Amino acid sequence: MKVRALSLYNYRNYAKLDLEFKHNLNIFVGQNAQGKTNILESIYVGAMGRSHRTNTDNELIRWQQPGGSIHLTFTRQDIENKLVFKFISNHNKEIILNGHTIKTRELIGHLNAVMFSPEDLMLIKGVPANRRKFLDSEISQASPSYYRNLLQYNRIVSQRNNLLKKIRENRAKAAMLETWDEQLALSAAIIIEKRQSALKKLAMLANLMHRKITNSRENLTISYLQSGITKPVDNLQEWYRQQMYENRSVDIARGSTSVGPHRDDLVFAVNGVNLRNFGSQGQQRTGVLAVKLAEIEFIKSETGEYPVLLLDDVMSELDASRREQLLSFIKDRIQTFITATEPKYFSEHKMGKYYSVVEGQVQQFDWK
């Protein structure tokens, strides 16, 4: 999978930008707030249909402009595809794939991309929502049907929560929850089974990467922590139905659903020690790096092709050893787009194609 060309029009700080990519490694160098991340963000939007930095499409449009667009040309299985995003202020965006207008849920899985940014270094010690988002994003790209199931599950939770609030305010009857509980139990069971299956493979790959980085000194394990479950459950759908019934009064009082995949978490451990609670910063960063490399291999194993890799200012956050491990892994293997403030973070030998980014102006340069 390769991104061959990118054009931006009135996108963020770019009035007009046209780039063609022939190399696997593309490095954008410049000071902060010059527009480097905007380039990587636009590719991520092409893969996921949304930005990793904002939930508001209006923020993607250049200041005081009525609209903007992203044009991407990419190959998948050696077949060329053209993808266009049109953003109009205060309107829903339009997505056009190979001349046909599609919805976001139909986009996922066409262009696969893995983003690695400084925020991802908080994956292990950050909040559970970040870990769920990481796992869901990975599975969705490998399995678009999972993404559709996840959207359906989130809609059911939202509608059930609205009903819970109405019941609390005596504007609806508790008996009306039965239908939603039945749908939620089925959808939750489907989500959990897919998550656990994918995590089993991901955990194995992550441990292999981790052992390589640590010269086989440490073993990394990733466990799925299912809220409310302390022992194996034979029938997840029935278990969820029972839990929602038993927690009904609590849910009504809170106006929210207290059990389900939206409450679950991942636990990272090295040699049996919980990294979030007891791991050093170095161990946590090694763990995150191993997981990100495993994510890339997981998507390849599921789809047959490596995803595009987006490294947004992480080179300065990693020490020399981890930088070398990362560059060694991606070299001549994965098309990668990197942002950095200086080229010194890379090998003394020229690697790929270098671009200077200054106030929204991008120029190729040779670094020796």
Short mmCIF file of C-alpha atoms in Angstrom, two decimals:
data_model
loop_
_atom_site.label_atom_id
_atom_site.label_comp_id
_atom_site.label_asym_id
_atom_site.label_seq_id
_atom_site.Cartn_x
_atom_site.Cartn_y
_atom_site.Cartn_z
CA MET A 1 0.00 0.00 0.00
CA LYS A 2 1.45 3.32 -1.10
CA VAL A 3 0.34 6.94 -1.17
CA ARG A 4 1.44 8.22 -4.59
CA ALA A 5 0.21 11.81 -4.53
CA LEU A 6 -1.34 14.33 -2.15
CA SER A 7 -3.00 17.64 -2.96
CA LEU A 8 -4.38 20.05 -0.37
CA TYR A 9 -6.56 23.06 -1.11
CA ASN A 10 -7.44 25.51 1.66
CA TYR A 11 -6.62 22.82 4.17
CA ARG A 12 -5.32 24.07 7.55
CA ASN A 13 -2.46 26.48 6.70
CA TYR A 14 -2.13 25.34 3.07
CA ALA A 15 -3.74 27.40 0.32
CA LYS A 16 -2.46 24.91 -2.27
CA LEU A 17 -0.03 22.03 -1.95
CA ASP A 18 0.80 19.30 -4.49
CA LEU A 19 3.20 16.49 -3.61
CA GLU A 20 4.18 13.25 -5.34
CA PHE A 21 5.78 10.40 -3.42
CA LYS A 22 8.12 7.88 -5.01
CA HIS A 23 10.17 6.89 -1.99
CA ASN A 24 9.20 4.72 0.93
CA LEU A 25 10.56 7.24 3.42
CA ASN A 26 9.37 10.86 3.33
CA ILE A 27 10.72 13.20 6.00
CA PHE A 28 9.26 16.65 6.66
CA VAL A 29 11.63 18.92 8.57
CA GLY A 30 10.75 22.26 10.12
CA GLN A 31 10.13 24.15 13.32
CA ASN A 32 6.88 23.79 15.24
CA ALA A 33 3.62 25.29 13.90
CA GLN A 34 4.82 25.36 10.27
CA GLY A 35 2.40 22.76 8.87
CA LYS A 36 4.30 19.46 9.10
CA THR A 37 1.64 17.66 11.13
CA ASN A 38 -1.10 18.94 8.82
CA ILE A 39 0.36 16.84 5.99
CA LEU A 40 0.33 13.66 8.08
CA GLU A 41 -3.12 14.52 9.42
CA SER A 42 -4.53 14.74 5.88
CA ILE A 43 -3.31 11.22 5.11
CA TYR A 44 -4.80 9.96 8.37
CA VAL A 45 -8.12 11.57 7.42
CA GLY A 46 -7.91 9.63 4.17
CA ALA A 47 -7.63 6.39 6.11
CA MET A 48 -10.06 6.96 8.98
CA GLY A 49 -12.40 9.64 7.67
CA ARG A 50 -11.60 11.93 10.61
CA SER A 51 -8.71 13.83 12.12
CA HIS A 52 -6.74 12.48 15.07
CA ARG A 53 -6.60 16.02 16.50
CA THR A 54 -10.16 17.31 16.25
CA ASN A 55 -13.72 16.07 15.86
CA THR A 56 -14.76 19.24 14.01
CA ASP A 57 -14.30 19.26 10.23
CA ASN A 58 -14.59 23.07 10.16
CA GLU A 59 -11.18 23.25 11.86
CA LEU A 60 -9.63 21.56 8.82
CA ILE A 61 -10.63 24.44 6.54
CA ARG A 62 -8.11 27.24 6.04
CA TRP A 63 -8.85 30.38 8.02
CA GLN A 64 -11.64 32.54 6.54
CA GLN A 65 -12.17 30.21 3.57
CA PRO A 66 -15.59 28.74 2.70
CA GLY A 67 -14.22 25.26 2.09
CA GLY A 68 -11.21 23.05 1.48
CA SER A 69 -10.27 19.64 0.13
CA ILE A 70 -7.89 16.69 0.30
CA HIS A 71 -7.00 14.72 -2.84
CA LEU A 72 -5.16 11.43 -2.39
CA THR A 73 -3.91 8.94 -4.94
CA PHE A 74 -2.94 5.60 -3.44
CA THR A 75 -2.38 2.01 -4.52
CA ARG A 76 -3.83 -1.04 -2.83
CA GLN A 77 -2.87 -4.46 -4.18
CA ASP A 78 -1.16 -2.52 -7.00
CA ILE A 79 -4.50 -0.99 -8.06
CA GLU A 80 -4.63 2.81 -8.18
CA ASN A 81 -7.36 4.56 -6.23
CA LYS A 82 -8.35 8.22 -6.06
CA LEU A 83 -9.86 9.62 -2.89
CA VAL A 84 -11.28 13.12 -2.42
CA PHE A 85 -12.57 14.87 0.70
CA LYS A 86 -14.55 18.07 0.24
CA PHE A 87 -15.10 20.25 3.29
CA ILE A 88 -17.67 23.05 3.24
CA SER A 89 -18.02 25.32 6.24
CA ASN A 90 -20.90 24.29 8.54
CA HIS A 91 -21.83 21.35 6.28
CA ASN A 92 -21.09 17.65 6.33
CA LYS A 93 -18.00 16.64 4.38
CA GLU A 94 -18.27 14.75 1.11
CA ILE A 95 -16.11 11.68 0.49
CA ILE A 96 -15.55 10.53 -3.09
CA LEU A 97 -13.73 7.26 -3.80
CA ASN A 98 -12.93 6.51 -7.43
CA GLY A 99 -15.67 8.86 -8.59
CA HIS A 100 -18.38 7.54 -6.26
CA THR A 101 -19.68 9.33 -3.18
CA ILE A 102 -19.42 7.13 -0.10
CA LYS A 103 -20.06 7.36 3.64
CA THR A 104 -17.35 7.20 6.30
CA ARG A 105 -18.34 3.69 7.32
CA GLU A 106 -17.73 2.59 3.70
CA LEU A 107 -14.30 4.23 3.64
CA ILE A 108 -12.64 2.30 6.46
CA GLY A 109 -10.29 -0.40 5.19
CA HIS A 110 -9.48 1.10 1.78
CA LEU A 111 -6.40 3.09 2.81
CA ASN A 112 -4.82 1.71 5.98
CA ALA A 113 -2.59 3.94 8.11
CA VAL A 114 -0.98 3.73 11.52
CA MET A 115 -0.32 6.99 13.37
CA PHE A 116 2.41 7.24 16.02
CA SER A 117 2.54 10.59 17.82
CA PRO A 118 3.87 11.78 21.20
CA GLU A 119 0.37 11.35 22.64
CA ASP A 120 0.67 7.62 21.94
CA LEU A 121 3.47 7.42 24.48
CA MET A 122 0.63 7.87 27.00
CA LEU A 123 -1.07 4.73 25.68
CA ILE A 124 0.03 2.59 28.61
CA LYS A 125 -0.22 5.09 31.47
CA GLY A 126 -3.09 7.16 30.08
CA VAL A 127 -6.85 6.69 30.42
CA PRO A 128 -8.66 3.46 29.36
CA ALA A 129 -10.50 5.28 26.56
CA ASN A 130 -7.20 5.73 24.71
CA ARG A 131 -6.44 2.02 24.87
CA ARG A 132 -9.93 1.10 23.65
CA LYS A 133 -9.61 3.61 20.81
CA PHE A 134 -6.24 2.13 19.83
CA LEU A 135 -7.61 -1.41 19.71
CA ASP A 136 -10.82 -0.44 17.91
CA SER A 137 -8.93 1.56 15.27
CA GLU A 138 -6.58 -1.33 14.56
CA ILE A 139 -9.34 -3.93 14.26
CA SER A 140 -11.54 -1.61 12.16
CA GLN A 141 -8.89 -1.16 9.48
CA ALA A 142 -8.35 -4.90 9.24
CA SER A 143 -12.06 -5.70 9.47
CA PRO A 144 -14.51 -3.03 8.20
CA SER A 145 -17.41 -5.18 9.45
CA TYR A 146 -16.10 -4.68 12.98
CA TYR A 147 -16.20 -0.92 12.46
CA ARG A 148 -19.85 -1.13 11.42
CA ASN A 149 -20.65 -3.28 14.46
CA LEU A 150 -18.86 -0.76 16.68
CA LEU A 151 -20.88 2.13 15.24
CA GLN A 152 -24.08 0.18 15.85
CA TYR A 153 -23.05 -0.62 19.43
CA ASN A 154 -22.27 3.04 20.17
CA ARG A 155 -25.65 4.10 18.78
CA ILE A 156 -27.42 1.56 20.99
CA VAL A 157 -25.54 2.76 24.09
CA SER A 158 -26.39 6.38 23.28
CA GLN A 159 -30.08 5.59 22.77
CA ARG A 160 -30.22 3.48 25.93
CA ASN A 161 -28.59 6.30 27.91
CA ASN A 162 -31.18 8.76 26.60
CA LEU A 163 -33.94 6.41 27.70
CA LEU A 164 -32.34 5.98 31.15
CA LYS A 165 -32.44 9.76 31.65
CA LYS A 166 -36.11 9.88 30.63
CA ILE A 167 -36.94 7.09 33.09
CA ARG A 168 -35.08 8.93 35.84
CA GLU A 169 -37.18 12.02 35.08
CA ASN A 170 -40.41 9.93 35.05
CA ARG A 171 -40.91 10.57 31.33
CA ALA A 172 -40.67 6.88 30.35
CA LYS A 173 -41.24 3.42 31.83
CA ALA A 174 -38.40 1.09 32.92
CA ALA A 175 -39.99 -1.75 30.96
CA MET A 176 -38.95 0.03 27.76
CA LEU A 177 -35.34 -0.96 28.51
CA GLU A 178 -35.99 -4.59 27.61
CA THR A 179 -35.68 -4.03 23.86
CA TRP A 180 -32.50 -1.99 24.18
CA ASP A 181 -30.96 -4.45 26.64
CA GLU A 182 -31.53 -7.30 24.20
CA GLN A 183 -29.89 -5.40 21.33
CA LEU A 184 -27.03 -4.19 23.50
CA ALA A 185 -26.26 -7.66 24.85
CA LEU A 186 -26.00 -9.12 21.35
CA SER A 187 -23.90 -6.25 19.99
CA ALA A 188 -21.59 -6.27 23.04
CA ALA A 189 -20.93 -9.99 22.70
CA ILE A 190 -19.95 -9.56 19.04
CA ILE A 191 -17.57 -6.69 19.89
CA ILE A 192 -15.91 -8.55 22.77
CA GLU A 193 -15.35 -11.75 20.81
CA LYS A 194 -13.65 -9.83 18.00
CA ARG A 195 -11.55 -7.76 20.39
CA GLN A 196 -10.31 -10.79 22.30
CA SER A 197 -9.50 -12.69 19.11
CA ALA A 198 -7.55 -9.75 17.66
CA LEU A 199 -5.77 -9.04 20.94
CA LYS A 200 -4.51 -12.60 21.16
CA LYS A 201 -2.67 -12.13 17.86
CA LEU A 202 -1.57 -8.59 18.65
CA ALA A 203 -0.17 -9.60 22.04
CA MET A 204 1.92 -12.34 20.47
CA LEU A 205 3.36 -9.92 17.89
CA ALA A 206 3.97 -7.24 20.52
CA ASN A 207 5.92 -9.66 22.70
CA LEU A 208 8.09 -10.67 19.75
CA MET A 209 8.85 -7.01 19.04
CA HIS A 210 9.46 -6.28 22.70
CA ARG A 211 11.90 -9.16 23.09
CA LYS A 212 13.79 -7.94 20.04
CA ILE A 213 14.04 -4.40 21.40
CA THR A 214 15.16 -5.59 24.85
CA ASN A 215 17.49 -8.32 23.56
CA SER A 216 15.17 -11.00 24.99
CA ARG A 217 15.50 -9.66 28.54
CA GLU A 218 11.80 -8.88 28.98
CA ASN A 219 8.46 -10.41 28.04
CA LEU A 220 5.48 -8.15 27.30
CA THR A 221 1.94 -9.39 27.88
CA ILE A 222 -1.31 -7.62 27.00
CA SER A 223 -4.51 -8.73 28.73
CA TYR A 224 -8.11 -7.78 28.11
CA LEU A 225 -9.82 -6.47 31.24
CA GLN A 226 -13.56 -6.90 30.85
CA SER A 227 -15.52 -4.76 33.29
CA GLY A 228 -17.54 -6.76 35.80
CA ILE A 229 -16.09 -10.16 34.87
CA THR A 230 -13.87 -12.00 37.35
CA LYS A 231 -14.04 -15.47 35.80
CA PRO A 232 -14.62 -16.93 32.31
CA VAL A 233 -18.15 -16.60 30.92
CA ASP A 234 -19.62 -19.20 28.59
CA ASN A 235 -22.42 -17.10 27.12
CA LEU A 236 -21.47 -13.43 26.81
CA GLN A 237 -24.81 -12.33 25.40
CA GLU A 238 -26.74 -13.84 28.31
CA TRP A 239 -24.20 -12.49 30.82
CA TYR A 240 -24.58 -8.94 29.50
CA ARG A 241 -28.37 -9.21 29.54
CA GLN A 242 -28.28 -10.32 33.18
CA GLN A 243 -25.81 -7.60 34.18
CA MET A 244 -27.94 -4.86 32.65
CA TYR A 245 -30.96 -6.18 34.52
CA GLU A 246 -29.11 -6.30 37.84
CA ASN A 247 -27.61 -2.82 37.35
CA ARG A 248 -30.81 -1.23 36.09
CA SER A 249 -31.49 0.93 39.16
CA VAL A 250 -27.90 2.19 39.21
CA ASP A 251 -27.99 2.94 35.50
CA ILE A 252 -31.25 4.88 35.84
CA ALA A 253 -29.85 6.94 38.72
CA ARG A 254 -26.70 7.77 36.75
CA GLY A 255 -28.36 8.11 33.37
CA SER A 256 -25.65 5.94 31.77
CA THR A 257 -24.92 2.31 30.94
CA SER A 258 -22.49 0.86 33.50
CA VAL A 259 -21.50 -2.35 31.74
CA GLY A 260 -20.26 -3.13 28.22
CA PRO A 261 -17.24 -2.91 25.92
CA HIS A 262 -17.19 0.89 26.38
CA ARG A 263 -16.07 0.25 29.99
CA ASP A 264 -13.28 -2.26 29.26
CA ASP A 265 -9.52 -1.80 29.38
CA LEU A 266 -6.17 -3.33 28.38
CA VAL A 267 -3.45 -4.26 30.86
CA PHE A 268 0.22 -4.16 29.79
CA ALA A 269 2.77 -6.06 31.87
CA VAL A 270 6.48 -6.81 31.59
CA ASN A 271 7.69 -9.97 33.29
CA GLY A 272 4.41 -10.02 35.21
CA VAL A 273 4.68 -6.42 36.47
CA ASN A 274 1.90 -3.97 35.52
CA LEU A 275 3.55 -1.30 33.37
CA ARG A 276 0.95 1.37 34.08
CA ASN A 277 1.40 1.23 37.84
CA PHE A 278 4.99 0.09 38.30
CA GLY A 279 6.85 0.39 34.99
CA SER A 280 9.59 2.97 34.50
CA GLN A 281 9.17 5.63 31.81
CA GLY A 282 11.72 3.78 29.68
CA GLN A 283 9.82 0.50 30.03
CA GLN A 284 6.54 2.21 29.18
CA ARG A 285 8.01 3.77 26.03
CA THR A 286 9.55 0.49 24.97
CA GLY A 287 6.17 -1.16 25.49
CA VAL A 288 4.39 1.43 23.36
CA LEU A 289 6.98 1.13 20.58
CA ALA A 290 6.61 -2.66 20.59
CA VAL A 291 2.83 -2.34 20.43
CA LYS A 292 2.97 0.13 17.52
CA LEU A 293 5.29 -2.13 15.54
CA ALA A 294 3.01 -5.06 16.33
CA GLU A 295 0.01 -3.04 15.10
CA ILE A 296 1.72 -2.64 11.73
CA GLU A 297 2.43 -6.36 11.48
CA PHE A 298 -1.11 -7.21 12.60
CA ILE A 299 -2.68 -5.15 9.82
CA LYS A 300 -0.34 -6.72 7.26
CA SER A 301 -1.21 -10.23 8.47
CA GLU A 302 -4.93 -9.45 8.18
CA THR A 303 -4.93 -7.54 4.88
CA GLY A 304 -1.84 -8.81 3.07
CA GLU A 305 -0.18 -5.36 2.87
CA TYR A 306 1.66 -3.09 5.24
CA PRO A 307 -0.26 0.06 6.15
CA VAL A 308 1.17 3.52 5.61
CA LEU A 309 3.05 4.65 8.73
CA LEU A 310 2.75 8.21 10.05
CA LEU A 311 5.36 9.25 12.62
CA ASP A 312 4.48 12.67 13.97
CA ASP A 313 7.36 14.19 15.96
CA VAL A 314 8.14 11.01 17.87
CA MET A 315 11.84 10.85 16.98
CA SER A 316 12.67 13.55 19.53
CA GLU A 317 10.71 11.63 22.18
CA LEU A 318 12.66 8.39 21.70
CA ASP A 319 16.25 7.82 22.74
CA ALA A 320 18.91 6.89 20.17
CA SER A 321 18.50 3.15 20.70
CA ARG A 322 14.74 3.17 20.21
CA ARG A 323 15.05 5.46 17.19
CA GLU A 324 17.43 3.01 15.55
CA GLN A 325 15.09 0.10 16.33
CA LEU A 326 12.22 1.98 14.70
CA LEU A 327 14.13 3.08 11.61
CA SER A 328 15.61 -0.39 11.17
CA PHE A 329 12.11 -1.88 11.23
CA ILE A 330 10.59 0.44 8.63
CA LYS A 331 13.56 0.82 6.23
CA ASP A 332 12.81 -0.52 2.72
CA ARG A 333 9.67 -2.17 4.07
CA ILE A 334 6.92 0.33 4.89
CA GLN A 335 6.02 3.63 3.29
CA THR A 336 6.55 6.09 6.11
CA PHE A 337 5.90 9.81 6.56
CA ILE A 338 7.90 11.44 9.34
CA THR A 339 7.88 14.91 10.85
CA ALA A 340 10.86 16.23 12.79
CA THR A 341 12.35 19.55 13.84
CA GLU A 342 15.84 18.55 12.68
CA PRO A 343 17.31 15.88 10.34
CA LYS A 344 19.89 14.90 12.99
CA TYR A 345 17.54 12.24 14.35
CA PHE A 346 18.17 10.05 11.31
CA SER A 347 21.04 7.95 10.09
CA GLU A 348 24.15 9.67 8.79
CA HIS A 349 23.37 8.07 5.44
CA LYS A 350 20.63 9.68 3.41
CA MET A 351 17.31 7.92 3.85
CA GLY A 352 14.43 8.61 1.49
CA LYS A 353 13.19 12.04 0.51
CA TYR A 354 13.54 15.20 2.62
CA TYR A 355 11.22 18.21 2.62
CA SER A 356 11.59 21.56 4.31
CA VAL A 357 8.36 23.01 5.72
CA VAL A 358 8.26 26.74 6.49
CA GLU A 359 4.97 28.61 7.02
CA GLY A 360 3.01 26.28 4.78
CA GLN A 361 5.63 26.20 2.02
CA VAL A 362 7.10 22.76 1.24
CA GLN A 363 10.34 22.33 -0.66
CA GLN A 364 12.37 19.19 -1.31
CA PHE A 365 16.03 19.35 -0.28
CA ASP A 366 19.08 17.10 -0.18
CA TRP A 367 20.61 16.40 3.20
CA LYS A 368 24.19 15.20 3.28
#
